[in-house]
CSV table of C-alpha atoms in Angstrom, one decimal:
chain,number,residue,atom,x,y,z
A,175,UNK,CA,0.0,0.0,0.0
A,176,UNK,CA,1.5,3.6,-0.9
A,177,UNK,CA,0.6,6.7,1.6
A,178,UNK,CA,1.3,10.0,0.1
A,179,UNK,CA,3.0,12.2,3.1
A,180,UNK,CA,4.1,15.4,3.2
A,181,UNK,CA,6.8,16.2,5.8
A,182,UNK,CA,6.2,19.4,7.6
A,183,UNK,CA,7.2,21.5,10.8
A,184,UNK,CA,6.5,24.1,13.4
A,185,UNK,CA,10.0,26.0,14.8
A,186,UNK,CA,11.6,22.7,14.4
A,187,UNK,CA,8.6,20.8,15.9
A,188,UNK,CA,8.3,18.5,13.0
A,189,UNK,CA,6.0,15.6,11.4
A,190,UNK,CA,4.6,13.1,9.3
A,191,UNK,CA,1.4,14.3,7.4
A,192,UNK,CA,-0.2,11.8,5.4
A,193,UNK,CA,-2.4,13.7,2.6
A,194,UNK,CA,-6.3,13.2,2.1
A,195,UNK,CA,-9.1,11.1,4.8
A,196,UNK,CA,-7.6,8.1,6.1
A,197,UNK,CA,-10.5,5.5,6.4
A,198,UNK,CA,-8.2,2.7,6.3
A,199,UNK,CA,-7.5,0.8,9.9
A,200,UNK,CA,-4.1,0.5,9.7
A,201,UNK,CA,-2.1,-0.2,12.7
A,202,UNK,CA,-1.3,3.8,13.3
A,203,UNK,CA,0.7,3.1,16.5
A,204,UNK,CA,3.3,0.5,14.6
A,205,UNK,CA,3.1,3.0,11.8
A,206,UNK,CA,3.9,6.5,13.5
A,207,UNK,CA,7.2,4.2,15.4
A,208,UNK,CA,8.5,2.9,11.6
A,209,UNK,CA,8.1,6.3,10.0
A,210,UNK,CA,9.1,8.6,12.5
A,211,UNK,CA,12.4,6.8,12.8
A,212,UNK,CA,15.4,9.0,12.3
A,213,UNK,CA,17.7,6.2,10.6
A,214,UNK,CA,14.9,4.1,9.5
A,215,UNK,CA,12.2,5.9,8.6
A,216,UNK,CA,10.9,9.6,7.3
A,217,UNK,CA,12.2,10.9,10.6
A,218,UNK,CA,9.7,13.3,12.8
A,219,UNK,CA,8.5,14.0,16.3
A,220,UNK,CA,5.0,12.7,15.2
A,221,UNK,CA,2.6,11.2,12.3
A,222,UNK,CA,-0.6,13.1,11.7
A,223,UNK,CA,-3.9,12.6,9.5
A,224,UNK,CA,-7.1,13.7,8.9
A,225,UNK,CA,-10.4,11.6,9.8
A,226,UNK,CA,-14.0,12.3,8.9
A,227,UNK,CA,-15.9,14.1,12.0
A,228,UNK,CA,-19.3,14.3,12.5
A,229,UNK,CA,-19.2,17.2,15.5
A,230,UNK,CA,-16.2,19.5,13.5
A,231,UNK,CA,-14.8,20.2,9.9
A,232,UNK,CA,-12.5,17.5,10.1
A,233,UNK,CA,-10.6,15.1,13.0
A,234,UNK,CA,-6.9,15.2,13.6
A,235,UNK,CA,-5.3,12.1,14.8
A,236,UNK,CA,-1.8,12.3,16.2
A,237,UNK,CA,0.6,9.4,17.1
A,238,UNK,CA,4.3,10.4,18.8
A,239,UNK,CA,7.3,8.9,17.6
A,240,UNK,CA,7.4,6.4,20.3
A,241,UNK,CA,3.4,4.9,19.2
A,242,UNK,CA,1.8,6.8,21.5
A,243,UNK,CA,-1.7,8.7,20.6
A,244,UNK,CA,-1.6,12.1,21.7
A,245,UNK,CA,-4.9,14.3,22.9
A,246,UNK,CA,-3.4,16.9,20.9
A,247,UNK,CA,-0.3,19.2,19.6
A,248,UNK,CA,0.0,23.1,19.1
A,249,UNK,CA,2.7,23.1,16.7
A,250,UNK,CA,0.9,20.0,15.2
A,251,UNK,CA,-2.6,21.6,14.8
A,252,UNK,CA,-0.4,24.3,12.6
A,253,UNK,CA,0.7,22.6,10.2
A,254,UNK,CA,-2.5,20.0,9.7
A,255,UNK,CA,-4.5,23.2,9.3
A,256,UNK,CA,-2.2,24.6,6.5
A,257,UNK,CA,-2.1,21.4,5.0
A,258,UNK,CA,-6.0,21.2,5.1
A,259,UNK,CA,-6.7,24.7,4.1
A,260,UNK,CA,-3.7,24.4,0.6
A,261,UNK,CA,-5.2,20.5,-0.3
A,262,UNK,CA,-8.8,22.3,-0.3
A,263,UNK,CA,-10.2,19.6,2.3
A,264,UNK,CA,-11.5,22.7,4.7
A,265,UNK,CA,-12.0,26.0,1.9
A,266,UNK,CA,-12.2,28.5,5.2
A,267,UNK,CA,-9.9,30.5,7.2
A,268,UNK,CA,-11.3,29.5,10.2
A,269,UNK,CA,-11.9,26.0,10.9
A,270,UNK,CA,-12.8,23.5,13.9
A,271,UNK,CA,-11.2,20.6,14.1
A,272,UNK,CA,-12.3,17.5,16.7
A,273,UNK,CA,-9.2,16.2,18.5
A,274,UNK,CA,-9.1,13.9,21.5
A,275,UNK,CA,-8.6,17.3,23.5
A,276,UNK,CA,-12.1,18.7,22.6
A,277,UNK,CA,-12.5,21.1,19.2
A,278,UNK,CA,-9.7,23.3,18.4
A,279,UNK,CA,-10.2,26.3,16.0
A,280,UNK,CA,-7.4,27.1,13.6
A,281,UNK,CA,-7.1,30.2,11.7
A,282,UNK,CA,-5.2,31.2,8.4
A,283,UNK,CA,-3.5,34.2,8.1
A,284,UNK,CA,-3.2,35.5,4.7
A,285,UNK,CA,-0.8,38.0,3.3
A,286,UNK,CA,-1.2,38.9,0.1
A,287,UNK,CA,-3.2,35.0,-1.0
A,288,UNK,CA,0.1,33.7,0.9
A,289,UNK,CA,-0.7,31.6,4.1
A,290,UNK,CA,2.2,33.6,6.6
A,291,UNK,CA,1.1,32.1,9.9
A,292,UNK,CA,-1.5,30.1,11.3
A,293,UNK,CA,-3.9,31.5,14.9
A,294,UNK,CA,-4.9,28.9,16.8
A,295,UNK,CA,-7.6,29.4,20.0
A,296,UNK,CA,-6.4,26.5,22.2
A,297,UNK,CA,-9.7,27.1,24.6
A,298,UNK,CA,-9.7,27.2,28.3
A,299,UNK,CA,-6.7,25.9,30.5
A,300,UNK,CA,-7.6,23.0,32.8
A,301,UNK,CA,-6.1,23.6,36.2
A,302,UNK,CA,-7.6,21.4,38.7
A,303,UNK,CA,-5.1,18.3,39.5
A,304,UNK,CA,-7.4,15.6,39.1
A,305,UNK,CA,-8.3,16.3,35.7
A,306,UNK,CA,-4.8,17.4,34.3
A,307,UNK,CA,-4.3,14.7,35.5
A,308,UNK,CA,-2.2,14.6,38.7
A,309,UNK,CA,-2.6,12.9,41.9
A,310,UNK,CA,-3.2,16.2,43.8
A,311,UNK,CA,-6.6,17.0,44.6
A,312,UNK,CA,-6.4,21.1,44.3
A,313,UNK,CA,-7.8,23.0,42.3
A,314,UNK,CA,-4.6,24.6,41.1
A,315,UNK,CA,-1.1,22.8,41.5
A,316,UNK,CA,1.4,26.0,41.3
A,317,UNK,CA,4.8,25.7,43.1
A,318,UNK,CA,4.7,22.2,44.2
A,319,UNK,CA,7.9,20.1,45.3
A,320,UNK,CA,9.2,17.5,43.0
A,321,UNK,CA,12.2,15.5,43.7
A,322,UNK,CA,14.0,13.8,40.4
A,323,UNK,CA,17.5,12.2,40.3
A,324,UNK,CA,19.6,14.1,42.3
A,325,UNK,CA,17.4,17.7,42.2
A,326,UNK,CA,14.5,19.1,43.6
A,327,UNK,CA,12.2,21.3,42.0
A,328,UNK,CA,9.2,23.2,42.3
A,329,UNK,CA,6.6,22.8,39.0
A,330,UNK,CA,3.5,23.8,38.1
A,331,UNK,CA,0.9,21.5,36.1
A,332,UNK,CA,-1.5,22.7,33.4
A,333,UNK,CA,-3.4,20.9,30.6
A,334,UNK,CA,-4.2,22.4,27.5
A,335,UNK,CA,-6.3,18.8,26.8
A,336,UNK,CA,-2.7,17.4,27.1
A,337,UNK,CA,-0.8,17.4,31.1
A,338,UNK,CA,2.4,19.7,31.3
A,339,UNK,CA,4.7,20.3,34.3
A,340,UNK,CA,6.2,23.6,33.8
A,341,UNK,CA,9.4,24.1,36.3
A,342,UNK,CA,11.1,27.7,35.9
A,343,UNK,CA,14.9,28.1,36.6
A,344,UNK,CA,17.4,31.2,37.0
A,345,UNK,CA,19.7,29.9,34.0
A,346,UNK,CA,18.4,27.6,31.3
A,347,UNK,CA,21.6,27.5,28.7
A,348,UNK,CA,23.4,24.7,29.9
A,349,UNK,CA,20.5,23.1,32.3
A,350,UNK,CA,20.9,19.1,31.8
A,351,UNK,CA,17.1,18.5,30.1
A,352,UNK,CA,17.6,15.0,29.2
A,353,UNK,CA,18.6,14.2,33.0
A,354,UNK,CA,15.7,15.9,34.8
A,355,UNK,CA,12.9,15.9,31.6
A,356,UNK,CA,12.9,11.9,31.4
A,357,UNK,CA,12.3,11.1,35.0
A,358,UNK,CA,9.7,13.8,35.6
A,359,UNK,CA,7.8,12.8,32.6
A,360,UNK,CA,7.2,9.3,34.1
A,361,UNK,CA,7.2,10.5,37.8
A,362,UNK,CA,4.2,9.1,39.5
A,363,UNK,CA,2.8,12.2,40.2
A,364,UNK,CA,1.8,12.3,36.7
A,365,UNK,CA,-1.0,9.0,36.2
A,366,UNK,CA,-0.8,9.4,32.5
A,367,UNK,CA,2.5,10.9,32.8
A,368,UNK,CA,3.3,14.6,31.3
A,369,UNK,CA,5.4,16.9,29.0
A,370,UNK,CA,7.7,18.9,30.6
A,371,UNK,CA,9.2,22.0,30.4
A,372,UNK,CA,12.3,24.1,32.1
A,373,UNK,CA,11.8,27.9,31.4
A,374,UNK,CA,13.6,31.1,32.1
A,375,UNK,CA,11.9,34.7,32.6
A,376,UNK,CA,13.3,37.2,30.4
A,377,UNK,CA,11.1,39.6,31.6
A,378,UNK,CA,7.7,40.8,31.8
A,379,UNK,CA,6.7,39.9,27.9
A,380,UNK,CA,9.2,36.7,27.2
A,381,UNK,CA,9.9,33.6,28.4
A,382,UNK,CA,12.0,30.9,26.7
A,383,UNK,CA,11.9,27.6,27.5
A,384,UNK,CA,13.3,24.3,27.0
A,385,UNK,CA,11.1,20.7,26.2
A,386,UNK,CA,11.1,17.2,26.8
A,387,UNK,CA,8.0,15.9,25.3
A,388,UNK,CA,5.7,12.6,26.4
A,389,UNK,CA,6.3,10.1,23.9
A,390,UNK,CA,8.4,11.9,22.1
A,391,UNK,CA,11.6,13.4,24.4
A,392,UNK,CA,13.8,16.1,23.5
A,393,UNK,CA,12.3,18.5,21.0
A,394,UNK,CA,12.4,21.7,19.4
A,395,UNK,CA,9.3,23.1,20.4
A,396,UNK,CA,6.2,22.6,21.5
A,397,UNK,CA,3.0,24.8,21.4
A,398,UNK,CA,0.8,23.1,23.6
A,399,UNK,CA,4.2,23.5,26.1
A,400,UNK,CA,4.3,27.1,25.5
A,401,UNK,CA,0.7,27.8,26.4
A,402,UNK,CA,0.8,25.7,29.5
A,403,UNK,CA,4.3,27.5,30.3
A,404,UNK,CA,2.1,31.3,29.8
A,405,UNK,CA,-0.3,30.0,32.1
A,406,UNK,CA,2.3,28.5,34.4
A,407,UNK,CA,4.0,32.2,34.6
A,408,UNK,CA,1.4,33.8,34.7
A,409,UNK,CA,-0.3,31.8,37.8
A,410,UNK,CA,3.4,32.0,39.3
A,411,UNK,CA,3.0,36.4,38.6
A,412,UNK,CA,5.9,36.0,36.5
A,413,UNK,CA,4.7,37.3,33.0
A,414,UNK,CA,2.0,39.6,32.1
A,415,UNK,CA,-0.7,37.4,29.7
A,416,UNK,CA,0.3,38.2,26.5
A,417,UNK,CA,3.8,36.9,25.9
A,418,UNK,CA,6.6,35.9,23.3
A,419,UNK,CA,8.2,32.6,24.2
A,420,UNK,CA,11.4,31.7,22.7
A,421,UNK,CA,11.8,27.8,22.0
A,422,UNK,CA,15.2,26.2,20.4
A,423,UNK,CA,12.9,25.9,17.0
A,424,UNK,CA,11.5,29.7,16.9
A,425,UNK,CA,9.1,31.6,18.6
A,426,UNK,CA,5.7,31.5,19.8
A,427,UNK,CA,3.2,34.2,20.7
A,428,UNK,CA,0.5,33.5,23.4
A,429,UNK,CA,-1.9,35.4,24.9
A,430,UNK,CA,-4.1,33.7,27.6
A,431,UNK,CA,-7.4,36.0,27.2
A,432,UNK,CA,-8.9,37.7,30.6
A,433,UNK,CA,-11.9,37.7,29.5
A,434,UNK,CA,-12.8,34.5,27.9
A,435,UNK,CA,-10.4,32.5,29.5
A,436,UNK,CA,-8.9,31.3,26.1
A,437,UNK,CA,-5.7,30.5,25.3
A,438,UNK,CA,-4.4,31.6,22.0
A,439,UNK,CA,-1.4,30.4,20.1
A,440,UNK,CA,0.5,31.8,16.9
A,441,UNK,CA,3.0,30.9,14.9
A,442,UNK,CA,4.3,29.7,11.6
A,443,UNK,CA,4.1,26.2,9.8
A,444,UNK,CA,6.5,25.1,6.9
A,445,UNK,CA,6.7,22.4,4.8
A,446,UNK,CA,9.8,19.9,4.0
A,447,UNK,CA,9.3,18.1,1.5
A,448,UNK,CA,6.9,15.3,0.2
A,449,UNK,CA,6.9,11.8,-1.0
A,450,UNK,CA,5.1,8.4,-0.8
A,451,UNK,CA,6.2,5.5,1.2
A,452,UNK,CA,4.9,2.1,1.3
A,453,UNK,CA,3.3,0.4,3.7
């Protein structure tokens, strides 16, 4: 069987995107391992593709590297909307699109009939620990003691439909993530475990911030991570709510709306290159 795919990214966040609706039940976990492969396979963080819905314009389905279903991805959701919107599949600026997280609402942005970056409103923050999901009962987990390999920190969990620890340091250039980011992603604090992310204030308006992704480990970004991280700041009084956050793939601005709670996420989405692979 040949899959058309056309490999894309978000600030270095990159992926699998297989073209058209996928109706076929293929093993999609066995399939996101092979072709996210580095050595052996297309190489990406994550395989994505489009399902029929019958609540949105379209489903998004999303497997990590390791085989993994996630509930959703910010940098993800960029590029399977630009992809969606250039193929024709959804002909409007502003679509919904059902992911295991709820519905998420891309937007185009046009420049002169040229798609420059893609809006996305992430809806509401979840911040109470038993749904993030955490073990901890509060309603809002902010500042609490963590103790992994030989350091202990102080995190604060958010879920933007996905569960992030966010843990802010004084100097993140030569913090050890791969150490620290492993063990707290599996820590049994976190039931389904949980991205994480170490982050530095700038100041008032930027943050920038390092990931290790569940599922997928070390990555360049992550926009679900840098919403979660504005919240985290914010809840910590470290950022005003509007904010540019640098990531080692590009940056990312968020804005966590006062007044209707909404998160929202833009940046930009580029493709690779394409091909077919067979399967």
């Amino acid at each position: 069987m040949r899959l058309e795919f056309i490999k894309m990214q978000g600030i270095g966040n990159d992926f699998v995107l297989l073209y058209g609706i996928q109706e076929s039940a293929l093993d999609w976990s066995s399939l996101a391992v092979s072709l996210c492969s580095r050595h052996f396979g297309i190489g990406a963080d994550g395989l994505i593709f489009a399902e029929t819905s019958e609540i949105a314009d379209v489903k998004m389905r999303i497997f990590n590297s390791d085989g993994s279903e996630a509930e959703m991805c910010g940098n993800g959701i960029r590029c399977f909307a630009k992809l969606l919107f250039e193929q024709g599949i959804v002909k409007k600026n502003q679509m919904q699109v059902e992911t295991l997280a709820g519905i998420i609402k891309p937007e185009i942005l046009c420049e002169e009939g040229k798609i420059v970056k893609v809006k996305v409103d992430m809806g509401e923050p979840i911040l109470s620990g038993l749904a993030i999901p955490t073990i901890f009962t509060e309603d809002k987990i902010v500042s609490k003691e963590i103790e992994a390999e030989d350091g202990t920190f102080k995190f604060t969990a958010v879920s933007m439909g996905n569960p992030h620890a966010v843990v802010f340091v004084e100097e993140l250039k030569d913090f050890p993530l791969q150490k620290y980011g492993r063990v707290i992603e599996n820590h049994a604090f976190f039931p389904r475990k949980t991205n994480v992310h170490f982050v530095q204030k700038n100041n008032a308006k930027e943050l920038t911030m390092k990931t290790w992704e569940r599922g997928a480990g070390e990555t360049l970004a992550c926009g679900t991570g840098a919403c979660a991280t504005v919240i985290a700041a914010c809840l910590n009084g470290l950022t005003e709510r509007e904010v540019l956050v640098h990531l080692p793939g590009g940056d990312l601005q968020i804005n966590w709306n006062e007044q209707s709670n909404h998160v929202y996420m833009t940046g930009s989405a580029e493709i690779s290159f394409t091909g077919t692979v067979l399967v």
